[in-house]
Amino acid sequence: MTQPTAALLIIGNEVLSGRTQDANLKFIATRLGELGIPLREARVIPDVPETIIGTVNEIRARFTYVFTTGGIGPTHDDITSECVSRAFGVPWEVHEPSRAIMEADYARRSPPVEMNAARLRMATLPRGAEPILCGETSAPGFRMENVYVMAGVPRIMRSMFEVVAPTLQGGTPVKSRALHATGLLEGAIAEALTAVQNRFPMLDIGSYPYYREGGNGVALVAKGTDEAALEAAAAEIAALIRADGKEPIVGEPAAA
């Protein structure tokens, strides 16, 4: 079976301007890895129709799955849904089942909330879209073929993702082995670490310095789908740490 791959589009001027800090990439990358769907690319793009349309069409042809976050709310700059409609060349129209769900939800509130034109935008989807309904909101995300359009608000995005996760066709889960040592310096181990990476080309091996009050050091992490290779690489990484006169500690360093 070919390993599926994924890409993420984070859509929003507010992220590019620094007004909002993205909080979704780490969650999506981690969960996809657990499902055996490596996240191979992530982009932050503006609320510009031509950019959204062009990028969606480019990457949906290159990856098994495409996920987008942001731009499906009720305001004028929430244009992701209509842009995905244009990318697929289909009408952008009110999805009546979604409208009915939202209207019923708003009517139950105290006091009731009006289903106005702005809120109706959230029930307007590309023709043929499959709504993504979650427990955090009555306003849907949606799927168009291999493109999954989700909210930018992290708690809503996470809820939407967990709804679609069981439907995704994953591959071999991506696993990792981590070791760290206080006092370790990247410059001292770079050559030996390169040699380990060259011996295990099927793995992604990274070096991550950390800075703590109790001492600085480096965490070395190997990721991949081959358990035997991970174990062997971890053993070699431990050996190179000891060769530098430090004692390897299994796992990531404690949070600062």
Short mmCIF file of C-alpha atoms in Angstrom, two decimals:
data_model
loop_
_atom_site.label_atom_id
_atom_site.label_comp_id
_atom_site.label_asym_id
_atom_site.label_seq_id
_atom_site.Cartn_x
_atom_site.Cartn_y
_atom_site.Cartn_z
CA MET A 1 0.00 0.00 0.00
CA THR A 2 1.29 3.46 -0.90
CA GLN A 3 1.73 5.66 2.14
CA PRO A 4 -0.90 8.45 2.00
CA THR A 5 0.26 12.03 2.41
CA ALA A 6 -1.34 15.29 3.49
CA ALA A 7 -0.96 19.03 3.16
CA LEU A 8 -2.38 21.83 5.29
CA LEU A 9 -3.48 25.30 4.24
CA ILE A 10 -3.78 27.82 7.07
CA ILE A 11 -5.90 30.59 5.58
CA GLY A 12 -6.11 34.06 7.03
CA ASN A 13 -4.62 37.55 6.86
CA GLU A 14 -4.68 37.62 10.66
CA VAL A 15 -2.11 34.83 10.85
CA LEU A 16 0.20 36.43 8.28
CA SER A 17 -0.01 39.80 10.05
CA GLY A 18 0.86 38.31 13.44
CA ARG A 19 -2.52 39.31 14.86
CA THR A 20 -3.38 35.65 15.48
CA GLN A 21 -0.96 32.86 16.34
CA ASP A 22 -1.78 29.58 14.62
CA ALA A 23 -2.59 26.83 17.10
CA ASN A 24 -3.73 24.14 14.68
CA LEU A 25 -0.62 22.93 12.85
CA LYS A 26 0.85 20.95 15.74
CA PHE A 27 -2.43 19.18 16.47
CA ILE A 28 -3.09 18.26 12.84
CA ALA A 29 0.47 17.10 12.18
CA THR A 30 0.49 14.95 15.32
CA ARG A 31 -2.91 13.37 14.72
CA LEU A 32 -2.18 12.66 11.06
CA GLY A 33 1.09 11.01 12.03
CA GLU A 34 -0.79 8.78 14.46
CA LEU A 35 -3.08 7.79 11.61
CA GLY A 36 -0.18 6.99 9.30
CA ILE A 37 -0.70 10.05 7.08
CA PRO A 38 2.47 12.14 7.14
CA LEU A 39 1.92 15.89 6.82
CA ARG A 40 4.33 16.78 4.02
CA GLU A 41 3.56 20.45 3.53
CA ALA A 42 1.94 23.35 5.36
CA ARG A 43 1.35 26.84 4.00
CA VAL A 44 -0.07 30.06 5.43
CA ILE A 45 -1.89 32.00 2.73
CA PRO A 46 -3.91 35.23 2.71
CA ASP A 47 -7.63 35.86 2.22
CA VAL A 48 -7.08 36.46 -1.50
CA PRO A 49 -9.42 34.53 -3.83
CA GLU A 50 -6.87 33.88 -6.57
CA THR A 51 -4.33 32.61 -4.04
CA ILE A 52 -6.78 30.30 -2.29
CA ILE A 53 -8.21 28.91 -5.55
CA GLY A 54 -4.80 28.38 -7.15
CA THR A 55 -3.25 26.81 -4.06
CA VAL A 56 -6.16 24.44 -3.45
CA ASN A 57 -6.04 23.24 -7.04
CA GLU A 58 -2.26 22.84 -6.96
CA ILE A 59 -1.99 20.80 -3.80
CA ARG A 60 -5.13 18.68 -4.09
CA ALA A 61 -3.53 17.14 -7.17
CA ARG A 62 -0.29 16.37 -5.29
CA PHE A 63 -1.44 14.97 -1.95
CA THR A 64 -3.83 12.26 -0.80
CA TYR A 65 -5.54 14.66 1.61
CA VAL A 66 -5.70 18.44 1.88
CA PHE A 67 -6.90 20.16 5.05
CA THR A 68 -7.71 23.84 5.34
CA THR A 69 -8.31 25.90 8.47
CA GLY A 70 -9.87 29.32 8.69
CA GLY A 71 -12.18 31.50 6.65
CA ILE A 72 -15.56 29.77 7.06
CA GLY A 73 -17.22 32.22 9.46
CA PRO A 74 -19.95 34.83 8.82
CA THR A 75 -17.90 37.93 7.93
CA HIS A 76 -16.85 39.48 4.64
CA ASP A 77 -13.31 38.10 4.82
CA ASP A 78 -14.49 34.51 5.39
CA ILE A 79 -14.10 33.47 1.76
CA THR A 80 -12.64 29.97 1.95
CA SER A 81 -15.90 28.17 1.19
CA GLU A 82 -16.74 30.16 -1.93
CA CYS A 83 -13.13 29.92 -3.12
CA VAL A 84 -13.17 26.14 -2.79
CA SER A 85 -16.40 26.19 -4.78
CA ARG A 86 -14.64 28.12 -7.54
CA ALA A 87 -11.62 25.79 -7.37
CA PHE A 88 -13.90 22.83 -8.09
CA GLY A 89 -15.96 24.74 -10.66
CA VAL A 90 -19.30 24.23 -8.92
CA PRO A 91 -21.98 26.65 -7.63
CA TRP A 92 -21.76 28.05 -4.11
CA GLU A 93 -25.25 27.64 -2.73
CA VAL A 94 -27.25 27.32 0.48
CA HIS A 95 -27.08 23.76 1.77
CA GLU A 96 -30.61 23.32 3.06
CA PRO A 97 -29.96 20.56 5.63
CA SER A 98 -27.18 22.69 7.16
CA ARG A 99 -29.37 25.77 7.14
CA ALA A 100 -32.12 23.86 8.95
CA ILE A 101 -29.71 22.54 11.59
CA MET A 102 -28.29 25.99 12.24
CA GLU A 103 -31.70 27.67 12.31
CA ALA A 104 -33.02 25.12 14.81
CA ASP A 105 -29.95 25.59 16.99
CA TYR A 106 -30.33 29.38 16.98
CA ALA A 107 -34.05 29.14 17.76
CA ARG A 108 -33.35 27.03 20.87
CA ARG A 109 -31.04 29.61 22.39
CA SER A 110 -32.12 31.99 25.12
CA PRO A 111 -32.69 34.53 23.82
CA PRO A 112 -33.17 33.13 20.28
CA VAL A 113 -30.58 34.13 17.67
CA GLU A 114 -31.63 35.41 14.26
CA MET A 115 -30.61 33.36 11.22
CA ASN A 116 -29.54 36.45 9.28
CA ALA A 117 -27.72 36.79 5.96
CA ALA A 118 -24.29 36.75 7.61
CA ARG A 119 -24.97 33.49 9.44
CA LEU A 120 -26.51 32.00 6.31
CA ARG A 121 -23.06 32.29 4.71
CA MET A 122 -21.92 29.52 7.05
CA ALA A 123 -24.60 27.20 5.62
CA THR A 124 -23.60 28.06 2.05
CA LEU A 125 -21.38 25.34 0.60
CA PRO A 126 -20.03 24.18 -2.75
CA ARG A 127 -22.57 22.04 -4.55
CA GLY A 128 -21.86 18.39 -3.77
CA ALA A 129 -19.99 19.12 -0.54
CA GLU A 130 -20.33 16.70 2.35
CA PRO A 131 -20.86 18.66 5.61
CA ILE A 132 -18.61 18.05 8.59
CA LEU A 133 -20.81 18.38 11.68
CA CYS A 134 -19.27 18.43 15.13
CA GLY A 135 -20.36 18.92 18.72
CA GLU A 136 -18.84 22.38 19.12
CA THR A 137 -20.98 24.27 16.61
CA SER A 138 -24.00 23.80 14.37
CA ALA A 139 -22.17 25.56 11.51
CA PRO A 140 -20.53 22.92 9.31
CA GLY A 141 -17.15 22.40 7.83
CA PHE A 142 -17.20 20.30 4.66
CA ARG A 143 -15.40 17.88 2.39
CA MET A 144 -15.00 18.21 -1.36
CA GLU A 145 -13.33 15.07 -2.73
CA ASN A 146 -9.94 15.00 -0.94
CA VAL A 147 -10.18 18.56 0.46
CA TYR A 148 -11.37 18.96 4.07
CA VAL A 149 -12.40 22.50 5.01
CA MET A 150 -12.43 23.19 8.74
CA ALA A 151 -12.80 26.10 11.13
CA GLY A 152 -9.83 28.13 12.32
CA VAL A 153 -10.96 28.27 15.96
CA PRO A 154 -8.82 25.51 17.54
CA ARG A 155 -11.48 23.79 19.67
CA ILE A 156 -13.89 23.66 16.72
CA MET A 157 -11.17 22.52 14.33
CA ARG A 158 -10.16 19.71 16.69
CA SER A 159 -13.77 18.59 17.00
CA MET A 160 -14.22 18.62 13.22
CA PHE A 161 -10.98 16.71 12.70
CA GLU A 162 -12.03 13.96 15.10
CA VAL A 163 -15.27 13.57 13.15
CA VAL A 164 -13.41 12.95 9.88
CA ALA A 165 -10.44 11.01 11.33
CA PRO A 166 -12.20 7.60 11.26
CA THR A 167 -12.99 8.06 7.56
CA LEU A 168 -9.37 8.67 6.51
CA GLN A 169 -7.44 5.82 4.93
CA GLY A 170 -4.19 5.80 6.85
CA GLY A 171 -0.95 3.96 6.33
CA THR A 172 1.63 2.73 8.81
CA PRO A 173 1.61 5.05 11.83
CA VAL A 174 4.61 7.36 12.14
CA LYS A 175 6.48 6.64 15.37
CA SER A 176 9.44 8.29 17.02
CA ARG A 177 12.35 7.68 19.35
CA ALA A 178 13.76 10.63 21.30
CA LEU A 179 16.92 10.98 23.37
CA HIS A 180 18.40 14.06 24.98
CA ALA A 181 21.40 15.08 27.04
CA THR A 182 22.19 18.22 28.97
CA GLY A 183 25.51 19.75 27.98
CA LEU A 184 25.36 18.29 24.48
CA LEU A 185 26.26 20.72 21.67
CA GLU A 186 25.02 20.38 18.11
CA GLY A 187 28.36 21.35 16.64
CA ALA A 188 30.09 18.53 18.49
CA ILE A 189 27.77 15.79 17.22
CA ALA A 190 26.76 17.09 13.78
CA GLU A 191 29.14 14.92 11.79
CA ALA A 192 28.29 11.73 13.67
CA LEU A 193 24.56 12.49 13.43
CA THR A 194 24.85 13.00 9.68
CA ALA A 195 26.43 9.55 9.42
CA VAL A 196 23.48 8.04 11.34
CA GLN A 197 20.99 9.77 9.02
CA ASN A 198 22.88 8.47 5.99
CA ARG A 199 22.68 4.91 7.34
CA PHE A 200 18.93 5.26 7.92
CA PRO A 201 17.57 7.19 4.91
CA MET A 202 14.05 5.85 5.58
CA LEU A 203 13.92 7.88 8.81
CA ASP A 204 13.72 11.60 9.54
CA ILE A 205 16.34 12.41 12.17
CA GLY A 206 16.32 15.85 13.76
CA SER A 207 18.45 17.77 16.24
CA TYR A 208 16.69 20.23 18.57
CA PRO A 209 18.60 22.42 21.05
CA TYR A 210 16.84 23.28 24.30
CA TYR A 211 17.50 25.90 26.95
CA ARG A 212 16.64 25.29 30.58
CA GLU A 213 17.58 26.81 33.92
CA GLY A 214 19.14 23.51 34.90
CA GLY A 215 21.33 23.44 31.79
CA ASN A 216 21.13 23.56 28.03
CA GLY A 217 21.35 20.59 25.73
CA VAL A 218 20.12 18.90 22.59
CA ALA A 219 17.26 16.50 21.89
CA LEU A 220 17.75 14.04 19.05
CA VAL A 221 14.61 12.58 17.50
CA ALA A 222 14.16 9.86 14.88
CA LYS A 223 10.80 9.48 13.16
CA GLY A 224 9.53 6.89 10.73
CA THR A 225 7.37 3.85 10.10
CA ASP A 226 10.07 1.14 10.34
CA GLU A 227 10.21 -0.04 13.97
CA ALA A 228 13.42 -2.00 13.54
CA ALA A 229 15.16 0.95 11.90
CA LEU A 230 13.96 3.25 14.69
CA GLU A 231 15.39 0.96 17.36
CA ALA A 232 18.70 0.63 15.54
CA ALA A 233 18.98 4.36 14.93
CA ALA A 234 18.14 5.13 18.56
CA ALA A 235 20.93 2.80 19.66
CA GLU A 236 23.41 4.57 17.40
CA ILE A 237 22.24 7.98 18.61
CA ALA A 238 22.72 6.86 22.22
CA ALA A 239 26.23 5.69 21.32
CA LEU A 240 27.20 9.01 19.73
CA ILE A 241 25.94 10.88 22.81
CA ARG A 242 28.07 8.65 25.05
CA ALA A 243 31.04 9.13 22.73
CA ASP A 244 30.75 12.84 23.52
CA GLY A 245 30.97 12.09 27.22
CA LYS A 246 27.29 12.61 28.02
CA GLU A 247 24.67 10.16 29.24
CA PRO A 248 21.60 9.87 26.96
CA ILE A 249 18.20 10.26 28.58
CA VAL A 250 15.23 8.61 26.88
CA GLY A 251 12.45 10.99 25.82
CA GLU A 252 12.14 14.71 25.28
CA PRO A 253 13.47 17.17 27.88
CA ALA A 254 10.99 18.48 30.43
CA ALA A 255 9.08 21.57 29.38
CA ALA A 256 10.65 24.87 30.32
#
